[in-house]
Coordinates of N, CA and C and ligand atoms in Angstrom, one line a residue:
M1 N 0.8 -1.2 0.0 CA 0.0 0.0 0.0 C 0.9 1.3 0.0
S2 N 0.4 2.3 -0.7 CA 1.2 3.5 -0.7 C 1.4 4.2 0.7
E3 N 2.5 4.9 0.8 CA 2.8 5.4 2.2 C 1.7 6.4 2.6
I4 N 1.2 7.2 1.7 CA 0.2 8.2 2.1 C -1.1 7.6 2.5
L5 N -1.5 6.5 1.9 CA -2.7 5.8 2.3 C -2.5 5.2 3.7
Q6 N -1.3 4.7 3.9 CA -1.0 4.2 5.3 C -1.1 5.3 6.3
Q7 N -0.6 6.5 5.9 CA -0.7 7.6 6.8 C -2.2 7.9 7.2
I8 N -3.0 7.8 6.2 CA -4.5 8.0 6.4 C -5.0 7.0 7.4
T9 N -4.6 5.7 7.2 CA -5.1 4.7 8.1 C -4.6 5.0 9.5
T10 N -3.4 5.3 9.7 CA -2.8 5.6 11.0 C -3.6 6.8 11.6
A11 N -3.8 7.8 10.8 CA -4.5 9.0 11.3 C -5.9 8.7 11.8
V12 N -6.6 7.8 11.1 CA -7.9 7.3 11.6 C -7.8 6.6 12.9
M13 N -6.8 5.6 13.0 CA -6.6 4.8 14.2 C -6.3 5.7 15.4
Q14 N -5.5 6.8 15.1 CA -5.1 7.7 16.2 C -6.1 8.8 16.4
G15 N -7.2 8.9 15.6 CA -8.2 9.9 15.8 C -7.7 11.3 15.5
K16 N -6.8 11.5 14.5 CA -6.2 12.8 14.2 C -7.2 13.5 13.3
K17 N -8.2 14.0 13.9 CA -9.3 14.6 13.1 C -9.0 15.9 12.5
D18 N -8.0 16.6 13.0 CA -7.7 17.9 12.3 C -6.6 17.7 11.2
E19 N -5.6 16.9 11.5 CA -4.6 16.7 10.5 C -5.0 15.9 9.3
I20 N -6.0 15.0 9.5 CA -6.2 14.0 8.5 C -6.8 14.6 7.1
A21 N -7.5 15.7 7.2 CA -8.1 16.2 5.9 C -6.9 16.7 5.0
Q22 N -5.9 17.3 5.7 CA -4.7 17.8 4.9 C -4.0 16.6 4.3
I23 N -3.8 15.5 5.1 CA -3.2 14.3 4.5 C -4.0 13.8 3.3
A24 N -5.3 13.8 3.5 CA -6.1 13.3 2.4 C -6.0 14.1 1.1
Q25 N -5.9 15.5 1.4 CA -5.8 16.4 0.2 C -4.4 16.1 -0.4
Q26 N -3.4 15.9 0.4 CA -2.1 15.6 -0.2 C -2.1 14.3 -1.0
A27 N -2.9 13.3 -0.5 CA -3.1 12.0 -1.3 C -3.7 12.3 -2.6
I28 N -4.7 13.1 -2.6 CA -5.4 13.5 -3.9 C -4.5 14.2 -4.8
D29 N -3.7 15.2 -4.3 CA -2.8 15.9 -5.1 C -1.7 15.0 -5.7
E30 N -1.4 13.9 -4.9 CA -0.3 13.0 -5.4 C -0.9 11.9 -6.4
G31 N -2.3 12.0 -6.6 CA -2.9 11.1 -7.6 C -3.7 10.0 -7.0
S32 N -3.9 9.9 -5.7 CA -4.7 8.8 -5.1 C -6.2 9.1 -5.5
G33 N -6.9 8.0 -5.8 CA -8.3 8.2 -6.1 C -9.1 8.1 -4.9
A34 N -10.4 8.6 -5.0 CA -11.3 8.6 -3.8 C -11.5 7.2 -3.3
E35 N -11.6 6.3 -4.3 CA -11.9 4.9 -3.9 C -10.8 4.3 -3.1
D36 N -9.5 4.6 -3.5 CA -8.4 4.1 -2.7 C -8.3 4.7 -1.3
I37 N -8.6 6.0 -1.3 CA -8.6 6.7 0.0 C -9.6 6.1 0.9
L38 N -10.8 5.8 0.4 CA -11.9 5.2 1.2 C -11.5 3.7 1.6
Y39 N -11.3 2.9 0.6 CA -11.1 1.5 0.9 C -9.8 1.1 1.4
K40 N -8.7 1.8 1.0 CA -7.4 1.3 1.4 C -6.8 2.2 2.5
G41 N -7.4 3.4 2.7 CA -6.9 4.3 3.7 C -7.8 4.4 4.9
L42 N -9.1 4.8 4.7 CA -10.0 5.1 5.8 C -10.5 3.8 6.5
M43 N -11.0 2.9 5.6 CA -11.7 1.7 6.1 C -10.8 0.8 7.0
P44 N -9.6 0.5 6.6 CA -8.7 -0.3 7.4 C -8.5 0.3 8.8
G45 N -8.5 1.7 8.8 CA -8.3 2.4 10.1 C -9.5 2.2 11.0
M46 N -10.7 2.3 10.4 CA -12.0 2.2 11.2 C -12.2 0.7 11.6
D47 N -11.8 -0.2 10.7 CA -11.9 -1.6 11.1 C -11.0 -1.9 12.3
Y48 N -9.8 -1.3 12.3 CA -9.0 -1.5 13.5 C -9.6 -1.0 14.8
V49 N -10.2 0.3 14.6 CA -10.8 0.9 15.8 C -12.0 0.0 16.3
S50 N -12.7 -0.5 15.3 CA -13.9 -1.3 15.6 C -13.5 -2.6 16.4
V51 N -12.4 -3.2 16.0 CA -11.9 -4.4 16.7 C -11.5 -4.0 18.1
E52 N -10.8 -2.9 18.2 CA -10.2 -2.5 19.5 C -11.4 -2.1 20.5
F53 N -12.4 -1.5 19.9 CA -13.6 -1.1 20.7 C -14.3 -2.3 21.2
K54 N -14.5 -3.3 20.3 CA -15.2 -4.5 20.8 C -14.4 -5.3 21.8
A55 N -13.1 -5.2 21.7 CA -12.3 -5.9 22.7 C -12.1 -5.1 24.0
G56 N -12.7 -3.9 24.1 CA -12.6 -3.1 25.3 C -11.3 -2.4 25.5
R57 N -10.5 -2.3 24.4 CA -9.2 -1.6 24.5 C -9.2 -0.1 24.1
V58 N -10.3 0.3 23.4 CA -10.5 1.7 23.2 C -12.0 2.0 23.6
F59 N -12.3 3.3 23.9 CA -13.6 3.6 24.5 C -14.3 4.7 23.6
V60 N -15.5 5.0 24.0 CA -16.4 5.9 23.2 C -15.7 7.2 22.8
P61 N -15.0 7.9 23.6 CA -14.3 9.2 23.1 C -13.3 8.9 22.0
E62 N -12.5 7.9 22.1 CA -11.6 7.6 21.1 C -12.3 7.2 19.8
V63 N -13.4 6.4 19.9 CA -14.1 6.0 18.7 C -14.7 7.2 18.0
M64 N -15.3 8.1 18.9 CA -15.8 9.4 18.3 C -14.8 10.2 17.5
R65 N -13.6 10.2 18.1 CA -12.5 11.0 17.4 C -12.1 10.4 16.1
S66 N -12.0 9.0 16.1 CA -11.7 8.3 14.9 C -12.8 8.5 13.8
A67 N -14.0 8.4 14.3 CA -15.2 8.5 13.4 C -15.2 9.9 12.8
R68 N -14.9 10.9 13.7 CA -14.9 12.3 13.2 C -13.8 12.5 12.2
A69 N -12.6 11.9 12.4 CA -11.5 12.0 11.5 C -11.9 11.4 10.1
M70 N -12.6 10.3 10.2 CA -13.1 9.6 9.0 C -14.1 10.5 8.2
L71 N -15.0 11.1 9.0 CA -16.0 12.0 8.4 C -15.4 13.2 7.7
N72 N -14.3 13.7 8.4 CA -13.7 14.9 7.8 C -13.1 14.6 6.4
V73 N -12.6 13.4 6.3 CA -12.1 13.0 5.0 C -13.2 12.7 4.0
M74 N -14.3 12.1 4.5 CA -15.4 11.8 3.6 C -15.9 13.1 3.0
E75 N -15.9 14.2 3.7 CA -16.3 15.5 3.2 C -15.4 15.9 2.0
V76 N -14.1 15.6 2.1 CA -13.2 16.0 1.1 C -13.4 15.1 -0.2
I77 N -13.6 13.8 0.1 CA -13.6 12.9 -1.1 C -15.0 12.7 -1.7
K78 N -16.1 13.1 -0.9 CA -17.5 12.8 -1.4 C -17.7 13.4 -2.8
P79 N -17.3 14.7 -3.1 CA -17.5 15.2 -4.4 C -16.8 14.4 -5.5
L80 N -15.6 13.9 -5.2 CA -14.9 13.1 -6.2 C -15.6 11.8 -6.4
M81 N -16.2 11.2 -5.3 CA -16.9 9.9 -5.5 C -18.1 10.1 -6.3
V82 N -18.8 11.2 -6.1 CA -20.1 11.5 -6.8 C -19.7 11.7 -8.3
E83 N -18.6 12.4 -8.6 CA -18.2 12.7 -9.9 C -17.9 11.4 -10.6
K84 N -17.2 10.5 -9.9 CA -16.8 9.2 -10.6 C -17.9 8.1 -10.5
G85 N -19.0 8.4 -9.8 CA -20.1 7.5 -9.7 C -19.7 6.3 -8.8
I86 N -18.8 6.5 -7.9 CA -18.5 5.4 -7.0 C -19.6 5.2 -6.0
S87 N -20.1 4.0 -5.9 CA -21.3 3.8 -5.0 C -20.8 3.5 -3.6
M88 N -21.6 3.8 -2.6 CA -21.4 3.5 -1.2 C -21.8 2.0 -1.1
V89 N -21.5 1.4 0.1 CA -21.8 0.0 0.4 C -23.4 -0.2 0.4
G90 N -24.1 0.8 0.9 CA -25.5 0.8 0.9 C -26.0 2.0 1.7
K91 N -27.4 2.0 1.9 CA -27.9 3.2 2.6 C -28.5 2.8 3.9
V92 N -28.3 3.5 5.0 CA -28.8 3.3 6.3 C -29.6 4.5 6.7
L93 N -30.9 4.2 7.2 CA -31.7 5.3 7.7 C -31.7 5.0 9.2
L94 N -31.4 6.1 10.0 CA -31.3 5.9 11.4 C -32.2 6.9 12.2
G95 N -32.7 6.4 13.3 CA -33.4 7.3 14.2 C -33.6 6.8 15.6
T96 N -33.7 7.7 16.6 CA -34.1 7.3 17.9 C -35.6 7.3 17.9
V97 N -36.2 6.3 18.5 CA -37.6 6.1 18.3 C -38.5 7.1 19.1
K98 N -39.7 7.1 18.8 CA -40.7 8.1 19.4 C -40.6 8.0 20.9
G99 N -40.6 9.2 21.5 CA -40.6 9.3 23.0 C -39.2 9.3 23.6
D100 N -38.2 9.0 22.8 CA -36.9 8.9 23.3 C -35.9 10.0 22.8
L101 N -35.2 10.6 23.7 CA -34.4 11.8 23.3 C -32.9 11.5 23.4
H102 N -32.5 10.2 23.6 CA -31.1 9.9 23.7 C -30.5 9.7 22.3
D103 N -29.4 10.3 22.1 CA -28.8 10.2 20.7 C -27.3 9.9 20.6
I104 N -26.7 9.9 21.7 CA -25.2 9.7 21.6 C -24.8 8.4 21.0
G105 N -25.4 7.3 21.5 CA -25.1 6.0 21.0 C -25.6 5.8 19.5
K106 N -26.7 6.4 19.2 CA -27.3 6.3 17.9 C -26.3 7.0 16.9
N107 N -25.8 8.2 17.3 CA -24.9 9.0 16.4 C -23.6 8.2 16.2
L108 N -23.2 7.5 17.3 CA -22.0 6.7 17.2 C -22.2 5.6 16.1
V109 N -23.4 5.0 16.2 CA -23.7 3.9 15.2 C -23.7 4.5 13.8
G110 N -24.2 5.7 13.7 CA -24.2 6.4 12.4 C -22.8 6.6 11.9
M111 N -21.9 7.1 12.8 CA -20.5 7.3 12.4 C -19.8 6.0 12.0
M112 N -20.1 5.0 12.8 CA -19.4 3.7 12.4 C -19.9 3.1 11.1
C113 N -21.2 3.3 10.8 CA -21.8 2.9 9.6 C -21.2 3.7 8.4
E114 N -21.0 5.0 8.6 CA -20.4 5.8 7.6 C -18.9 5.3 7.4
G115 N -18.3 5.0 8.5 CA -16.9 4.5 8.5 C -16.8 3.2 7.7
A116 N -17.9 2.5 7.7 CA -17.9 1.2 7.0 C -18.3 1.4 5.5
G117 N -18.6 2.6 5.1 CA -18.8 2.9 3.7 C -20.3 3.1 3.4
F118 N -21.2 3.2 4.4 CA -22.6 3.4 4.2 C -22.9 4.9 4.0
E119 N -23.9 5.1 3.2 CA -24.5 6.5 3.2 C -25.6 6.5 4.3
V120 N -25.5 7.4 5.2 CA -26.4 7.4 6.4 C -27.3 8.6 6.4
R121 N -28.5 8.4 6.6 CA -29.4 9.5 6.8 C -29.9 9.4 8.3
N122 N -29.7 10.4 9.1 CA -30.0 10.4 10.5 C -31.2 11.3 10.7
L123 N -32.3 10.6 11.1 CA -33.6 11.4 11.3 C -33.6 12.1 12.7
G124 N -32.6 11.8 13.6 CA -32.6 12.5 14.9 C -33.3 11.7 16.0
I125 N -33.9 12.4 16.9 CA -34.5 11.8 18.1 C -36.0 11.9 18.0
N126 N -36.7 11.1 18.9 CA -38.1 11.2 19.0 C -38.8 11.1 17.7
V127 N -38.4 10.1 16.9 CA -38.9 9.9 15.5 C -40.2 9.0 15.5
E128 N -41.2 9.7 15.1 CA -42.5 9.0 15.0 C -42.5 7.9 13.9
P129 N -43.2 6.8 14.1 CA -43.2 5.7 13.1 C -43.5 6.2 11.7
E130 N -44.5 7.2 11.6 CA -44.8 7.7 10.3 C -43.7 8.4 9.6
K131 N -42.8 9.0 10.4 CA -41.6 9.7 9.9 C -40.7 8.7 9.3
F132 N -40.5 7.5 10.0 CA -39.7 6.4 9.4 C -40.3 6.0 8.1
V133 N -41.6 5.8 8.0 CA -42.3 5.4 6.8 C -42.0 6.3 5.7
E134 N -42.2 7.6 5.9 CA -42.0 8.7 4.9 C -40.6 8.6 4.4
A135 N -39.6 8.5 5.3 CA -38.2 8.5 4.9 C -37.8 7.3 4.2
V136 N -38.5 6.1 4.5 CA -38.2 4.9 3.7 C -38.6 5.1 2.3
K137 N -39.8 5.7 2.1 CA -40.3 5.9 0.7 C -39.4 6.9 0.0
E138 N -38.9 7.9 0.7 CA -38.2 9.0 0.0 C -36.7 8.6 -0.2
F139 N -36.0 8.1 0.9 CA -34.6 7.9 0.8 C -34.2 6.5 0.3
E140 N -35.2 5.6 0.3 CA -35.0 4.2 -0.1 C -33.8 3.5 0.5
P141 N -33.7 3.4 1.8 CA -32.6 2.8 2.4 C -32.6 1.3 2.3
D142 N -31.4 0.7 2.4 CA -31.3 -0.8 2.5 C -31.7 -1.2 3.9
I143 N -31.2 -0.4 4.9 CA -31.4 -0.8 6.3 C -32.0 0.4 7.1
V144 N -33.0 0.0 7.9 CA -33.6 1.0 8.9 C -33.0 0.7 10.2
G145 N -32.3 1.6 10.9 CA -31.8 1.4 12.2 C -32.5 2.2 13.2
M146 N -33.0 1.5 14.3 CA -33.7 2.2 15.4 C -32.9 2.1 16.7
S147 N -32.9 3.2 17.4 CA -32.3 3.1 18.7 C -33.2 3.5 19.8
A148 N -33.1 2.9 21.0 CA -33.9 3.2 22.2 C -33.1 3.0 23.4
L149 N -33.2 4.0 24.3 CA -32.4 3.9 25.6 C -33.3 3.7 26.8
L150 N -34.6 3.9 26.6 CA -35.5 3.7 27.7 C -36.3 2.4 27.5
T151 N -36.5 1.7 28.6 CA -37.4 0.5 28.5 C -38.7 0.8 28.0
T152 N -39.2 2.0 28.4 CA -40.6 2.4 27.9 C -40.7 2.7 26.5
T153 N -39.6 3.1 25.8 CA -39.7 3.5 24.4 C -39.4 2.3 23.5
M154 N -39.0 1.2 24.0 CA -38.7 0.0 23.2 C -40.0 -0.4 22.4
R155 N -41.1 -0.1 23.0 CA -42.4 -0.4 22.4 C -42.6 0.3 21.0
S156 N -42.0 1.6 21.0 CA -42.1 2.3 19.7 C -41.4 1.6 18.6
M157 N -40.4 0.7 18.9 CA -39.7 0.0 17.9 C -40.7 -1.0 17.2
G158 N -41.5 -1.7 18.0 CA -42.5 -2.6 17.5 C -43.5 -1.8 16.7
D159 N -43.9 -0.6 17.2 CA -44.9 0.2 16.5 C -44.4 0.6 15.2
T160 N -43.1 0.9 15.1 CA -42.5 1.4 13.8 C -42.5 0.2 12.8
V161 N -42.1 -1.0 13.3 CA -42.1 -2.1 12.4 C -43.5 -2.3 11.8
K162 N -44.5 -2.2 12.7 CA -45.9 -2.4 12.3 C -46.3 -1.3 11.3
A163 N -45.9 0.0 11.5 CA -46.2 1.1 10.6 C -45.6 0.8 9.2
L164 N -44.4 0.3 9.2 CA -43.7 0.0 7.9 C -44.5 -1.2 7.2
E165 N -45.0 -2.1 8.0 CA -45.7 -3.2 7.4 C -47.0 -2.7 6.8
E166 N -47.7 -1.9 7.6 CA -49.0 -1.3 7.1 C -48.9 -0.4 5.9
A167 N -47.7 0.2 5.8 CA -47.5 1.1 4.6 C -47.0 0.3 3.4
G168 N -46.8 -1.0 3.6 CA -46.4 -1.9 2.5 C -44.9 -1.8 2.1
V169 N -44.1 -1.2 3.1 CA -42.7 -1.0 2.7 C -41.7 -1.9 3.5
R170 N -42.3 -2.7 4.4 CA -41.5 -3.5 5.3 C -40.5 -4.4 4.6
D171 N -41.0 -5.0 3.4 CA -40.2 -5.9 2.7 C -39.1 -5.3 1.9
R172 N -39.1 -4.0 1.8 CA -38.1 -3.3 1.0 C -36.8 -3.0 1.8
V173 N -36.9 -3.2 3.1 CA -35.8 -2.9 4.0 C -35.4 -4.0 5.0
Q174 N -34.2 -4.0 5.5 CA -33.8 -4.8 6.6 C -33.9 -3.8 7.8
I175 N -34.2 -4.4 8.9 CA -34.3 -3.5 10.1 C -33.4 -4.0 11.2
M176 N -32.7 -3.0 11.8 CA -31.7 -3.4 12.9 C -32.0 -2.5 14.1
I177 N -32.0 -3.0 15.3 CA -32.2 -2.2 16.5 C -31.1 -2.3 17.5
G178 N -31.0 -1.4 18.4 CA -30.0 -1.4 19.4 C -30.3 -0.4 20.5
G179 N -29.5 -0.4 21.5 CA -29.7 0.5 22.6 C -29.6 -0.3 23.9
A180 N -29.2 0.4 25.0 CA -28.9 -0.3 26.3 C -30.0 -1.3 26.7
P181 N -31.3 -1.0 26.7 CA -32.3 -2.0 27.2 C -32.7 -3.0 26.2
V182 N -32.2 -2.9 25.0 CA -32.6 -3.8 23.9 C -31.8 -5.0 23.9
S183 N -32.4 -6.2 23.5 CA -31.7 -7.4 23.6 C -32.0 -8.2 22.3
Q184 N -31.2 -9.3 22.1 CA -31.5 -10.1 20.9 C -32.9 -10.8 21.1
A185 N -33.2 -11.1 22.3 CA -34.5 -11.8 22.5 C -35.7 -10.8 22.0
F186 N -35.5 -9.5 22.4 CA -36.6 -8.6 22.0 C -36.6 -8.4 20.5
A187 N -35.4 -8.3 19.9 CA -35.3 -8.2 18.4 C -36.0 -9.4 17.7
D188 N -35.7 -10.6 18.3 CA -36.3 -11.8 17.7 C -37.8 -11.7 17.8
K189 N -38.3 -11.2 18.9 CA -39.7 -11.1 19.1 C -40.4 -10.2 18.1
I190 N -39.8 -9.1 17.7 CA -40.4 -8.2 16.7 C -39.9 -8.4 15.3
G191 N -39.1 -9.5 15.2 CA -38.6 -9.9 13.8 C -37.6 -9.0 13.1
V192 N -36.7 -8.5 13.9 CA -35.6 -7.7 13.3 C -34.2 -8.1 13.8
A193 N -33.2 -7.5 13.2 CA -31.8 -7.8 13.6 C -31.4 -6.9 14.8
Y194 N -30.4 -7.4 15.5 CA -29.9 -6.7 16.7 C -28.4 -6.5 16.7
A195 N -28.0 -5.4 17.2 CA -26.5 -5.2 17.4 C -26.3 -4.6 18.8
P196 N -25.4 -5.1 19.6 CA -25.2 -4.6 20.9 C -24.4 -3.3 21.0
D197 N -23.6 -3.0 20.0 CA -22.8 -1.7 20.1 C -22.6 -1.2 18.7
A198 N -21.9 0.0 18.7 CA -21.8 0.7 17.4 C -20.9 -0.1 16.4
A199 N -19.9 -0.7 16.9 CA -19.0 -1.5 16.0 C -19.8 -2.7 15.5
A200 N -20.5 -3.4 16.4 CA -21.3 -4.5 15.9 C -22.4 -4.1 15.0
A201 N -22.9 -2.9 15.1 CA -23.9 -2.4 14.2 C -23.4 -2.3 12.8
A202 N -22.2 -1.7 12.7 CA -21.6 -1.6 11.3 C -21.4 -3.0 10.7
D203 N -20.9 -3.9 11.5 CA -20.7 -5.3 11.0 C -22.0 -5.9 10.6
K204 N -23.0 -5.7 11.5 CA -24.3 -6.3 11.2 C -24.9 -5.7 9.9
A205 N -24.7 -4.4 9.8 CA -25.2 -3.7 8.5 C -24.6 -4.4 7.3
K206 N -23.3 -4.6 7.4 CA -22.6 -5.2 6.2 C -23.1 -6.6 6.0
E207 N -23.3 -7.3 7.1 CA -23.8 -8.7 7.0 C -25.2 -8.7 6.3
L208 N -26.1 -7.8 6.8 CA -27.5 -7.7 6.2 C -27.4 -7.5 4.7
I209 N -26.5 -6.5 4.3 CA -26.4 -6.2 2.9 C -25.9 -7.4 2.1
A210 N -24.9 -8.1 2.7 CA -24.3 -9.3 2.0 C -25.4 -10.3 1.8
N211 N -26.2 -10.6 2.8 CA -27.2 -11.6 2.8 C -28.4 -11.3 1.9
S212 N -28.6 -9.9 1.6 CA -29.7 -9.6 0.8 C -29.4 -9.5 -0.7
R213 N -28.1 -9.6 -1.1 CA -27.8 -9.5 -2.5 C -27.5 -10.8 -3.1
Ligands
B1M301 CO1 -31.1 9.3 30.2 N1 -31.5 7.5 31.0 N2 -32.9 9.9 30.7 N3 -30.5 11.0 29.6 N4 -29.3 8.6 30.2 C1 -30.4 6.5 30.9 C2 -30.6 5.8 29.5 C3 -30.7 5.6 32.1 C4 -30.2 4.2 32.0 C5 -30.1 6.3 33.4 C6 -30.4 5.6 34.7 O1 -31.5 5.7 35.2 N5 -29.5 4.8 35.1 C7 -32.3 5.7 32.3 C8 -33.1 4.7 31.5 C9 -33.7 3.6 32.4 C10 -34.5 2.7 31.5 O2 -35.5 3.0 31.1 N6 -33.9 1.5 31.3 C11 -32.5 7.2 31.8 C12 -33.6 8.0 32.1 C13 -34.6 7.4 33.0 C14 -33.8 9.2 31.5 C15 -35.0 10.2 31.8 C16 -36.4 9.6 31.9 C17 -34.6 11.0 33.1 C18 -35.7 11.9 33.6 O3 -36.0 12.9 32.9 N7 -36.2 11.5 34.7 C19 -34.9 11.2 30.6 C20 -35.7 10.6 29.4 C21 -35.8 11.6 28.3 C22 -36.3 11.0 27.0 O4 -35.6 10.3 26.3 N8 -37.6 11.1 26.8 C23 -33.4 11.1 30.3 C24 -32.7 12.1 29.7 C25 -31.4 12.1 29.4 C26 -30.6 13.3 28.9 C27 -31.4 14.2 27.9 C28 -30.2 14.2 30.1 C29 -29.3 12.6 28.3 C30 -29.3 12.3 26.9 C31 -28.5 13.3 26.0 C32 -28.4 12.8 24.6 O5 -28.4 11.6 24.3 N9 -28.2 13.7 23.7 C33 -29.3 11.3 29.1 C34 -28.1 10.5 29.2 C35 -26.8 11.0 28.7 C36 -28.2 9.2 29.8 C37 -27.0 8.2 30.2 C38 -26.3 8.8 31.4 C39 -26.0 8.0 29.1 C40 -26.6 7.4 27.8 C41 -25.5 7.4 26.8 O6 -25.4 8.4 25.9 N10 -24.6 6.4 26.8 C42 -27.8 6.9 30.5 C43 -27.2 6.1 31.7 C44 -26.1 5.2 31.2 O7 -26.2 4.6 30.1 N11 -25.1 5.1 32.0 C45 -29.2 7.3 30.7 C46 -23.4 6.4 26.0 C47 -23.7 5.7 24.6 C48 -22.5 5.6 23.7 O8 -24.2 4.4 24.9 O9 -26.5 5.0 24.2 O10 -26.1 2.8 25.2 P1 -25.6 3.9 24.4 O11 -25.3 3.4 22.9 C49 -24.5 2.2 22.7 C50 -25.3 0.9 22.6 O12 -26.5 0.9 23.4 C51 -25.5 0.7 21.1 O13 -24.4 1.3 20.5 C52 -24.0 2.4 21.3 C53 -22.5 2.5 21.2 O14 -21.8 1.4 21.5 N12 -26.7 1.3 20.4 C54 -27.1 0.7 19.2 C55 -27.4 2.4 20.6 N13 -28.3 2.6 19.7 C56 -28.1 1.6 18.8 C57 -28.7 1.3 17.6 C58 -28.3 0.1 16.9 C59 -27.3 -0.7 17.3 C60 -26.7 -0.4 18.5 O15 -28.8 -0.2 15.7 C61 -29.6 0.7 15.0

C-alpha cells in the first residue's frame, strides 16, 4: 500500500481529526483516487478501531474522534466519489424512536456505519413511526436502524415495524435495532436484527447487505 494511504489509516486509528483532511488532500494531489482513500486508507483504520472497541481496548471518546477523522475526509472525497459514480456500500436510515431523546449511541452507530462505507441519513431523536415510513419511501434505504435507551420506548420499535408493514414497505428494507435496554430476544420477538454496540452495528449492517444481495 502507498505510504500516504498508510498515513491516512494511521490518522484514523489515532483519531487525528484535524490533520487528516490535509493528509487526504495531499493524497489526492499526489494522484490517489477517492476509492483508494476510502477502501485502502480510511476503512482499514476504522476496522482496527472497531476491533479494539469490541475488545474493550478503546472507548467511546476515542471512537468518536476516529469517526470524526473519517467523516472529515469523507467531506473531502465525497464530491470526487459522486463525480466518478463510486457507490457506497448501501444506505442506512437511522433514528431514535418516538418518546426517546437519547442520541449519543445512535450517532456513534451512524458514524461507524459511515466509516464502513454506508450512506447514512440520520432522522434524529423522538422519531414517529410515520416519519420512518415517509423517509423509507423517499430515501429508499437498504437498512432502517432504530435506537432506544428507555425501557418504555422499546415499544415504539415494534410500533415502527408495524407502521412499515401497514405502509407496505417492510419488505423493502432490513431492520436493525439497538440501545442499552434492547436485547437479541426482544429483536427476535419483533422480527428484526440486533446489534449490541456501534461497531457490531456496522458489522451487522454489512452482513445484512451481503445476505440480501
Ligand atoms: Co437518560 N437515561 N434519561 N438522559 N441517560 C439513561 C438511559 C438511564 C439508564 C439512566 C439511569 O437511570 N441509570 C435511564 C433509563 C432507564 C431505563 O428506562 N432503562 C434514563 C432515564 C430514566 C432518563 C430520563 C427519563 C430521566 C428523567 O428525565 N427523569 C430522561 C428521558 C428523556 C427521554 O428520552 N424522553 C433522560 C434524559 C437524558 C438526557 C437528555 C439528560 C441525556 C441524553 C442526552 C443525549 O443523548 N443527547 C441522558 C443520558 C446522557 C443518559 C445516560 C447517562 C447515558 C446514555 C449514553 O449516551 N450512553 C444513561 C445512563 C447510562 O447509560 N449510563 C441514561 C453512551 C452511549 C454511547 O451508549 O446510548 O447505550 P448507548 O449506545 C450504545 C449501545 O446501546 C448501542 O451502541 C452504542 C455505542 O456502542 N446502540 C445501538 C445504541 N443505539 C443503537 C442502535 C443500533 C445498534 C446499537 O442499531 C440501529
